[in-house]
Amino acid sequence: MALSMLRSGLLFLCLTTIHTCNGGGQNCMDKHQVVGVLRQMEKFLKGQEMRFTEGLRIMKSKLATLQNSVSKLPQADQSAAPSVCPSLEAPVHGTKFGSKYFISHEVHFTCSHGYHLVGPGTRVCQENGSWSGVNTICKDVSECSSNPCQNGGTCVEGVNQYKCTCPQSWSGSSCQHQTQTAPPEWSVMNDPAFSRRPRCAKVDRAQHCSCDAGFHMSGTSDNSICQDVNECEVYRLDQGGKLCVYECVNVPGSYQCSCPRGYKLLPDGRSCEDVDECLTQQHNCSRGTTCINTGGGFQCVSPECPRSHGNISYVKTSPL
């Protein structure tokens, strides 16, 4: 269509030129010359048309070949690169953190109290659509694995706990005490005020004895005695925290806290506070001196002004 329009335009141009020359007396090509030019232009345009047509044919052929090659690609390539991993469930007695299963996303696992994690705590969604690591499970913690029972005791598993079955001559949560005998450092054995007879009563022909609060029973079943529990030693040995900030003093059935000289016991019964001897007038500073409170005591000071120097002199205006 474009080539045909070009031909028509050239022909119109030439005819118009011939008409103008004939009418104006100008030196123009004759009719045969114009026809020759037109034939040359027609040959040129036909050559261009052939080249254009051949180019279109080659391009169409290449497009068809490319389309045929693409259509022959295996469809499995699309599934070879999945974008998500299969869903994961939380282990029994455990919790899962993370709900996205896309490539490079992580899922984390923890176990409930009394269970420990077997397997990875974190799994990552890999590029091949599978999770890293192996399946995670929560396994019951063996309370007896650390052999907590002493002196031949047998450990019995429980739910998040254990119990020691002790031989006849041993007692305690870990079979650590001999029967009716407590550790000697818990008691004051050489002071009669720290021991007393137990209260006993017969029940169903059997004698049952008990001690007051702050005492424990020692000795044999026929000759038992209530010994004072040294709370200061018990808490120190068990590393459960100090009863007193400064010093713990054991008394029969209880304990008391004391403070060093120059300090007083606070209402909580265990903490100490410095006594301000200067504020409470508990000092012996002489007239002309000043009382300065210190930790646990006080000092009497008599500050002096510096000596006059040149035209500079000092006047004492306060005790300090």
mmCIF file of C-alpha atoms in Angstrom:
data_model
loop_
_atom_site.group_PDB
_atom_site.id
_atom_site.type_symbol
_atom_site.label_atom_id
_atom_site.label_comp_id
_atom_site.label_asym_id
_atom_site.label_seq_id
_atom_site.Cartn_x
_atom_site.Cartn_y
_atom_site.Cartn_z
ATOM 1 C CA MET A 1 0.000 0.000 0.000
ATOM 2 C CA ALA A 2 2.787 2.459 0.894
ATOM 3 C CA LEU A 3 4.751 1.525 -2.242
ATOM 4 C CA SER A 4 1.695 2.093 -4.437
ATOM 5 C CA MET A 5 1.089 5.497 -2.911
ATOM 6 C CA LEU A 6 4.748 6.408 -3.534
ATOM 7 C CA ARG A 7 4.388 5.465 -7.209
ATOM 8 C CA SER A 8 1.253 7.583 -7.590
ATOM 9 C CA GLY A 9 2.965 10.562 -6.004
ATOM 10 C CA LEU A 10 5.985 10.360 -8.314
ATOM 11 C CA LEU A 11 3.770 10.031 -11.390
ATOM 12 C CA PHE A 12 1.707 13.036 -10.318
ATOM 13 C CA LEU A 13 4.924 15.002 -9.748
ATOM 14 C CA CYS A 14 6.290 14.187 -13.212
ATOM 15 C CA LEU A 15 3.034 14.904 -15.041
ATOM 16 C CA THR A 16 2.695 18.180 -13.195
ATOM 17 C CA THR A 17 6.253 19.057 -14.207
ATOM 18 C CA ILE A 18 5.531 18.264 -17.875
ATOM 19 C CA HIS A 19 2.366 20.365 -17.828
ATOM 20 C CA THR A 20 4.198 23.306 -16.279
ATOM 21 C CA CYS A 21 7.028 23.133 -18.809
ATOM 22 C CA ASN A 22 4.657 22.980 -21.743
ATOM 23 C CA GLY A 23 2.729 25.960 -20.511
ATOM 24 C CA GLY A 24 5.647 28.190 -19.574
ATOM 25 C CA GLY A 25 8.064 27.708 -22.462
ATOM 26 C CA GLN A 26 10.760 26.347 -20.175
ATOM 27 C CA ASN A 27 13.535 23.892 -21.165
ATOM 28 C CA CYS A 28 12.052 20.611 -19.944
ATOM 29 C CA MET A 29 12.433 16.902 -20.591
ATOM 30 C CA ASP A 30 10.293 15.558 -23.360
ATOM 31 C CA LYS A 31 7.665 12.909 -22.797
ATOM 32 C CA HIS A 32 9.941 9.976 -23.673
ATOM 33 C CA GLN A 33 12.590 11.113 -21.198
ATOM 34 C CA VAL A 34 10.016 11.372 -18.432
ATOM 35 C CA VAL A 35 8.711 7.895 -19.218
ATOM 36 C CA GLY A 36 12.276 6.572 -19.031
ATOM 37 C CA VAL A 37 12.788 8.155 -15.652
ATOM 38 C CA LEU A 38 9.531 6.698 -14.424
ATOM 39 C CA ARG A 39 10.558 3.226 -15.547
ATOM 40 C CA GLN A 40 13.872 3.531 -13.700
ATOM 41 C CA MET A 41 12.063 4.642 -10.560
ATOM 42 C CA GLU A 42 9.647 1.740 -10.913
ATOM 43 C CA LYS A 43 12.539 -0.737 -11.177
ATOM 44 C CA PHE A 44 14.169 0.827 -8.091
ATOM 45 C CA LEU A 45 10.956 0.638 -6.112
ATOM 46 C CA LYS A 46 10.376 -2.979 -7.144
ATOM 47 C CA GLY A 47 13.853 -3.842 -5.867
ATOM 48 C CA GLN A 48 13.134 -2.152 -2.563
ATOM 49 C CA GLU A 49 9.816 -3.962 -2.339
ATOM 50 C CA MET A 50 11.509 -7.316 -2.903
ATOM 51 C CA ARG A 51 14.114 -6.602 -0.236
ATOM 52 C CA PHE A 52 11.392 -5.490 2.224
ATOM 53 C CA THR A 53 9.334 -8.592 1.507
ATOM 54 C CA GLU A 54 12.383 -10.847 1.935
ATOM 55 C CA GLY A 55 13.211 -9.170 5.268
ATOM 56 C CA LEU A 56 9.686 -9.759 6.533
ATOM 57 C CA ARG A 57 9.867 -13.390 5.433
ATOM 58 C CA ILE A 58 13.180 -13.958 7.269
ATOM 59 C CA MET A 59 11.879 -12.251 10.422
ATOM 60 C CA LYS A 60 8.688 -14.343 10.400
ATOM 61 C CA SER A 61 10.790 -17.488 9.971
ATOM 62 C CA LYS A 62 13.026 -16.633 12.938
ATOM 63 C CA LEU A 63 10.013 -15.822 15.132
ATOM 64 C CA ALA A 64 8.418 -19.153 14.244
ATOM 65 C CA THR A 65 11.652 -21.005 15.057
ATOM 66 C CA LEU A 66 11.958 -19.227 18.430
ATOM 67 C CA GLN A 67 8.321 -19.943 19.299
ATOM 68 C CA ASN A 68 8.789 -23.595 18.408
ATOM 69 C CA SER A 69 11.893 -23.832 20.648
ATOM 70 C CA VAL A 70 10.116 -22.235 23.611
ATOM 71 C CA SER A 71 7.129 -24.549 23.274
ATOM 72 C CA LYS A 72 9.446 -27.569 23.516
ATOM 73 C CA LEU A 73 10.889 -26.539 26.930
ATOM 74 C CA PRO A 74 9.973 -29.082 29.682
ATOM 75 C CA GLN A 75 7.147 -27.973 31.971
ATOM 76 C CA ALA A 76 8.958 -29.466 35.009
ATOM 77 C CA ASP A 77 11.217 -26.416 35.208
ATOM 78 C CA GLN A 78 8.429 -24.404 36.832
ATOM 79 C CA SER A 79 7.919 -26.922 39.604
ATOM 80 C CA ALA A 80 11.676 -27.373 40.119
ATOM 81 C CA ALA A 81 11.837 -24.053 41.957
ATOM 82 C CA PRO A 82 8.975 -24.001 44.498
ATOM 83 C CA SER A 83 8.329 -20.810 46.409
ATOM 84 C CA VAL A 84 7.063 -22.401 49.659
ATOM 85 C CA CYS A 85 7.821 -25.342 51.936
ATOM 86 C CA PRO A 86 5.259 -27.749 53.411
ATOM 87 C CA SER A 87 3.666 -26.691 56.684
ATOM 88 C CA LEU A 88 5.226 -27.804 59.977
ATOM 89 C CA GLU A 89 3.419 -28.827 63.154
ATOM 90 C CA ALA A 90 4.495 -27.990 66.699
ATOM 91 C CA PRO A 91 6.016 -30.979 68.532
ATOM 92 C CA VAL A 92 3.964 -32.695 71.220
ATOM 93 C CA HIS A 93 4.541 -30.860 74.550
ATOM 94 C CA GLY A 94 6.093 -27.994 72.587
ATOM 95 C CA THR A 95 5.359 -24.734 70.781
ATOM 96 C CA LYS A 96 6.089 -23.559 67.235
ATOM 97 C CA PHE A 97 6.925 -19.919 66.446
ATOM 98 C CA GLY A 98 6.526 -18.798 62.826
ATOM 99 C CA SER A 99 3.658 -19.202 60.352
ATOM 100 C CA LYS A 100 5.286 -18.286 57.018
ATOM 101 C CA TYR A 101 6.763 -21.058 54.878
ATOM 102 C CA PHE A 102 8.375 -19.073 52.049
ATOM 103 C CA ILE A 103 11.961 -19.569 50.927
ATOM 104 C CA SER A 104 14.512 -18.426 53.581
ATOM 105 C CA HIS A 105 11.843 -18.075 56.296
ATOM 106 C CA GLU A 106 12.575 -19.620 59.708
ATOM 107 C CA VAL A 107 10.424 -21.592 62.147
ATOM 108 C CA HIS A 108 11.442 -21.948 65.809
ATOM 109 C CA PHE A 109 10.519 -24.572 68.423
ATOM 110 C CA THR A 110 10.510 -24.666 72.233
ATOM 111 C CA CYS A 111 9.403 -27.306 74.737
ATOM 112 C CA SER A 112 7.145 -27.080 77.767
ATOM 113 C CA HIS A 113 8.520 -27.194 81.300
ATOM 114 C CA GLY A 114 9.800 -30.668 82.137
ATOM 115 C CA TYR A 115 10.741 -31.481 78.535
ATOM 116 C CA HIS A 116 13.886 -30.851 76.537
ATOM 117 C CA LEU A 117 14.311 -30.308 72.801
ATOM 118 C CA VAL A 118 15.676 -33.144 70.657
ATOM 119 C CA GLY A 119 16.598 -31.874 67.206
ATOM 120 C CA PRO A 120 17.136 -28.370 65.837
ATOM 121 C CA GLY A 121 15.452 -25.459 67.561
ATOM 122 C CA THR A 122 15.318 -23.585 64.232
ATOM 123 C CA ARG A 123 14.505 -24.880 60.740
ATOM 124 C CA VAL A 124 14.872 -22.865 57.520
ATOM 125 C CA CYS A 125 12.828 -23.190 54.314
ATOM 126 C CA GLN A 126 15.402 -24.024 51.630
ATOM 127 C CA GLU A 127 15.365 -23.166 47.915
ATOM 128 C CA ASN A 128 14.511 -26.759 46.963
ATOM 129 C CA GLY A 129 11.247 -26.541 48.913
ATOM 130 C CA SER A 130 12.362 -28.636 51.888
ATOM 131 C CA TRP A 131 13.135 -27.742 55.516
ATOM 132 C CA SER A 132 16.640 -27.821 56.927
ATOM 133 C CA GLY A 133 17.436 -30.275 59.718
ATOM 134 C CA VAL A 134 15.329 -33.154 61.004
ATOM 135 C CA ASN A 135 11.991 -33.333 62.791
ATOM 136 C CA THR A 136 12.039 -31.821 66.280
ATOM 137 C CA ILE A 137 10.543 -33.619 69.289
ATOM 138 C CA CYS A 138 10.144 -32.754 72.974
ATOM 139 C CA LYS A 139 11.388 -35.490 75.293
ATOM 140 C CA ASP A 140 10.515 -35.839 78.959
ATOM 141 C CA VAL A 141 13.367 -34.716 81.209
ATOM 142 C CA SER A 142 14.660 -37.565 83.351
ATOM 143 C CA GLU A 143 14.694 -36.201 86.885
ATOM 144 C CA CYS A 144 16.794 -39.173 88.014
ATOM 145 C CA SER A 145 19.509 -38.775 85.366
ATOM 146 C CA SER A 146 21.677 -36.755 87.776
ATOM 147 C CA ASN A 147 21.497 -39.479 90.477
ATOM 148 C CA PRO A 148 20.093 -37.159 93.177
ATOM 149 C CA CYS A 149 19.549 -39.899 95.782
ATOM 150 C CA GLN A 150 22.465 -40.435 98.170
ATOM 151 C CA ASN A 151 23.557 -43.262 100.461
ATOM 152 C CA GLY A 152 22.030 -46.054 98.393
ATOM 153 C CA GLY A 153 18.649 -44.385 97.850
ATOM 154 C CA THR A 154 16.493 -45.331 94.851
ATOM 155 C CA CYS A 155 15.201 -42.568 92.559
ATOM 156 C CA VAL A 156 11.566 -42.852 91.445
ATOM 157 C CA GLU A 157 10.488 -40.742 88.428
ATOM 158 C CA GLY A 158 7.439 -38.481 88.681
ATOM 159 C CA VAL A 159 5.809 -35.767 86.588
ATOM 160 C CA ASN A 160 8.423 -32.990 86.592
ATOM 161 C CA GLN A 161 9.731 -34.299 89.912
ATOM 162 C CA TYR A 162 11.361 -37.264 91.587
ATOM 163 C CA LYS A 163 11.225 -39.039 94.933
ATOM 164 C CA CYS A 164 13.978 -40.891 96.731
ATOM 165 C CA THR A 165 13.191 -44.193 98.420
ATOM 166 C CA CYS A 166 15.778 -44.298 101.217
ATOM 167 C CA PRO A 167 17.305 -47.246 103.095
ATOM 168 C CA GLN A 168 16.098 -47.795 106.655
ATOM 169 C CA SER A 169 18.931 -45.865 108.285
ATOM 170 C CA TRP A 170 18.649 -42.763 106.062
ATOM 171 C CA SER A 171 16.021 -40.076 105.488
ATOM 172 C CA GLY A 172 15.536 -36.724 103.764
ATOM 173 C CA SER A 173 14.590 -35.637 100.251
ATOM 174 C CA SER A 174 17.890 -37.017 98.936
ATOM 175 C CA CYS A 175 18.559 -39.596 101.697
ATOM 176 C CA GLN A 176 21.167 -37.212 103.070
ATOM 177 C CA HIS A 177 20.347 -37.544 106.796
ATOM 178 C CA GLN A 178 20.646 -40.503 109.081
ATOM 179 C CA THR A 179 17.322 -41.481 110.607
ATOM 180 C CA GLN A 180 16.339 -39.115 113.469
ATOM 181 C CA THR A 181 19.710 -37.412 113.169
ATOM 182 C CA ALA A 182 20.276 -33.999 111.670
ATOM 183 C CA PRO A 183 23.591 -32.482 110.586
ATOM 184 C CA PRO A 184 25.551 -31.490 113.748
ATOM 185 C CA GLU A 185 26.242 -27.973 112.465
ATOM 186 C CA TRP A 186 22.544 -27.210 112.582
ATOM 187 C CA SER A 187 22.396 -27.524 116.377
ATOM 188 C CA VAL A 188 24.027 -26.116 119.481
ATOM 189 C CA MET A 189 24.788 -29.293 121.436
ATOM 190 C CA ASN A 190 26.728 -27.918 124.421
ATOM 191 C CA ASP A 191 24.142 -25.461 125.830
ATOM 192 C CA PRO A 192 21.120 -26.820 127.776
ATOM 193 C CA ALA A 193 19.026 -23.810 126.718
ATOM 194 C CA PHE A 194 19.150 -25.063 123.145
ATOM 195 C CA SER A 195 17.695 -28.512 123.901
ATOM 196 C CA ARG A 196 14.473 -29.694 125.493
ATOM 197 C CA ARG A 197 12.335 -32.758 125.882
ATOM 198 C CA PRO A 198 9.817 -33.459 123.103
ATOM 199 C CA ARG A 199 6.088 -33.585 123.606
ATOM 200 C CA CYS A 200 4.951 -37.185 123.304
ATOM 201 C CA ALA A 201 1.577 -38.910 123.208
ATOM 202 C CA LYS A 202 0.415 -42.473 122.625
ATOM 203 C CA VAL A 203 -1.861 -42.993 119.647
ATOM 204 C CA ASP A 204 -3.140 -46.489 118.894
ATOM 205 C CA ARG A 205 -0.600 -47.995 121.310
ATOM 206 C CA ALA A 206 2.228 -46.171 119.505
ATOM 207 C CA GLN A 207 4.131 -43.239 120.934
ATOM 208 C CA HIS A 208 4.380 -40.132 118.775
ATOM 209 C CA CYS A 209 6.695 -37.248 119.712
ATOM 210 C CA SER A 210 7.060 -33.737 118.290
ATOM 211 C CA CYS A 211 9.185 -30.634 118.872
ATOM 212 C CA ASP A 212 8.391 -26.937 119.104
ATOM 213 C CA ALA A 213 8.967 -24.650 116.135
ATOM 214 C CA GLY A 214 12.653 -23.925 115.690
ATOM 215 C CA PHE A 215 13.699 -27.339 117.071
ATOM 216 C CA HIS A 216 14.259 -30.725 115.462
ATOM 217 C CA MET A 217 14.255 -34.191 116.937
ATOM 218 C CA SER A 218 17.439 -36.211 117.305
ATOM 219 C CA GLY A 219 18.464 -39.378 119.058
ATOM 220 C CA THR A 220 16.716 -42.745 119.026
ATOM 221 C CA SER A 221 13.001 -43.419 119.188
ATOM 222 C CA ASP A 222 13.361 -44.484 122.834
ATOM 223 C CA ASN A 223 15.606 -41.621 123.891
ATOM 224 C CA SER A 224 14.867 -38.612 121.655
ATOM 225 C CA ILE A 225 15.530 -34.948 122.371
ATOM 226 C CA CYS A 226 14.571 -31.685 120.662
ATOM 227 C CA GLN A 227 17.621 -29.727 119.566
ATOM 228 C CA ASP A 228 17.552 -26.089 118.468
ATOM 229 C CA VAL A 229 17.890 -25.469 114.740
ATOM 230 C CA ASN A 230 20.691 -23.004 114.087
ATOM 231 C CA GLU A 231 18.922 -20.891 111.453
ATOM 232 C CA CYS A 232 22.045 -18.818 110.860
ATOM 233 C CA GLU A 233 23.987 -21.939 109.833
ATOM 234 C CA VAL A 234 21.138 -23.467 107.845
ATOM 235 C CA TYR A 235 20.704 -20.466 105.551
ATOM 236 C CA ARG A 236 24.439 -19.998 105.175
ATOM 237 C CA LEU A 237 24.960 -23.629 104.158
ATOM 238 C CA ASP A 238 21.958 -23.778 101.821
ATOM 239 C CA GLN A 239 23.071 -20.566 100.068
ATOM 240 C CA GLY A 240 19.508 -19.343 100.249
ATOM 241 C CA GLY A 241 20.505 -15.788 101.135
ATOM 242 C CA LYS A 242 21.686 -14.188 104.374
ATOM 243 C CA LEU A 243 19.129 -13.717 107.097
ATOM 244 C CA CYS A 244 20.944 -10.654 108.429
ATOM 245 C CA VAL A 245 22.844 -7.925 106.633
ATOM 246 C CA TYR A 246 25.605 -7.821 109.274
ATOM 247 C CA GLU A 247 25.525 -10.660 111.811
ATOM 248 C CA CYS A 248 23.062 -13.430 112.646
ATOM 249 C CA VAL A 249 22.822 -14.532 116.292
ATOM 250 C CA ASN A 250 21.200 -17.879 117.031
ATOM 251 C CA VAL A 251 18.795 -17.987 119.981
ATOM 252 C CA PRO A 252 16.729 -20.932 121.274
ATOM 253 C CA GLY A 253 14.049 -21.661 118.689
ATOM 254 C CA SER A 254 14.822 -18.615 116.544
ATOM 255 C CA TYR A 255 17.502 -16.056 115.608
ATOM 256 C CA GLN A 256 18.236 -12.348 115.929
ATOM 257 C CA CYS A 257 20.171 -9.869 113.806
ATOM 258 C CA SER A 258 22.777 -7.543 115.291
ATOM 259 C CA CYS A 259 24.569 -4.471 113.968
ATOM 260 C CA PRO A 260 28.130 -3.209 114.514
ATOM 261 C CA ARG A 261 28.946 -0.399 116.929
ATOM 262 C CA GLY A 262 27.686 2.930 115.636
ATOM 263 C CA TYR A 263 24.773 1.381 113.718
ATOM 264 C CA LYS A 264 21.174 0.569 114.663
ATOM 265 C CA LEU A 265 18.805 -2.187 113.539
ATOM 266 C CA LEU A 266 16.021 -1.081 111.205
ATOM 267 C CA PRO A 267 12.353 -2.124 111.623
ATOM 268 C CA ASP A 268 12.757 -4.934 109.064
ATOM 269 C CA GLY A 269 14.819 -6.760 111.683
ATOM 270 C CA ARG A 270 17.762 -7.522 109.377
ATOM 271 C CA SER A 271 19.184 -4.244 107.991
ATOM 272 C CA CYS A 272 21.473 -1.755 109.731
ATOM 273 C CA GLU A 273 21.606 2.044 109.537
ATOM 274 C CA ASP A 274 24.365 4.396 110.647
ATOM 275 C CA VAL A 275 23.663 6.356 113.841
ATOM 276 C CA ASP A 276 24.225 10.107 113.346
ATOM 277 C CA GLU A 277 25.892 10.921 116.683
ATOM 278 C CA CYS A 278 26.156 14.580 115.768
ATOM 279 C CA LEU A 279 22.438 14.942 115.016
ATOM 280 C CA THR A 280 21.331 13.005 118.118
ATOM 281 C CA GLN A 281 23.829 14.765 120.424
ATOM 282 C CA GLN A 282 25.616 11.506 121.245
ATOM 283 C CA HIS A 283 29.090 12.987 120.769
ATOM 284 C CA ASN A 284 31.633 14.416 123.204
ATOM 285 C CA CYS A 285 33.079 17.188 121.063
ATOM 286 C CA SER A 286 34.292 20.149 123.151
ATOM 287 C CA ARG A 287 33.205 23.737 122.686
ATOM 288 C CA GLY A 288 34.848 25.350 119.690
ATOM 289 C CA THR A 289 35.042 22.109 117.741
ATOM 290 C CA THR A 290 32.594 20.725 115.198
ATOM 291 C CA CYS A 291 31.126 17.199 115.156
ATOM 292 C CA ILE A 292 31.382 15.402 111.785
ATOM 293 C CA ASN A 293 29.373 12.185 111.378
ATOM 294 C CA THR A 294 31.228 9.225 109.886
ATOM 295 C CA GLY A 295 30.234 5.659 109.097
ATOM 296 C CA GLY A 296 29.832 3.992 112.476
ATOM 297 C CA GLY A 297 31.193 6.952 114.450
ATOM 298 C CA PHE A 298 32.038 10.647 114.447
ATOM 299 C CA GLN A 299 34.987 13.053 114.505
ATOM 300 C CA CYS A 300 35.560 16.339 116.315
ATOM 301 C CA VAL A 301 37.288 18.855 114.062
ATOM 302 C CA SER A 302 38.478 22.431 114.586
ATOM 303 C CA PRO A 303 39.065 23.988 111.172
ATOM 304 C CA GLU A 304 41.273 27.079 111.007
ATOM 305 C CA CYS A 305 41.276 29.830 108.423
ATOM 306 C CA PRO A 306 44.378 30.185 106.227
ATOM 307 C CA ARG A 307 46.981 32.737 107.222
ATOM 308 C CA SER A 308 46.685 36.239 105.786
ATOM 309 C CA HIS A 309 48.728 36.726 102.673
ATOM 310 C CA GLY A 310 49.536 40.168 101.373
ATOM 311 C CA ASN A 311 46.351 42.213 101.274
ATOM 312 C CA ILE A 312 44.188 39.087 101.647
ATOM 313 C CA SER A 313 42.842 38.087 105.038
ATOM 314 C CA TYR A 314 40.239 35.515 106.154
ATOM 315 C CA VAL A 315 37.463 35.725 108.748
ATOM 316 C CA LYS A 316 35.852 32.590 110.201
ATOM 317 C CA THR A 317 32.082 32.867 109.667
ATOM 318 C CA SER A 318 30.899 29.289 110.427
ATOM 319 C CA PRO A 319 32.118 26.305 112.431
ATOM 320 C CA LEU A 320 33.283 24.586 109.246
#
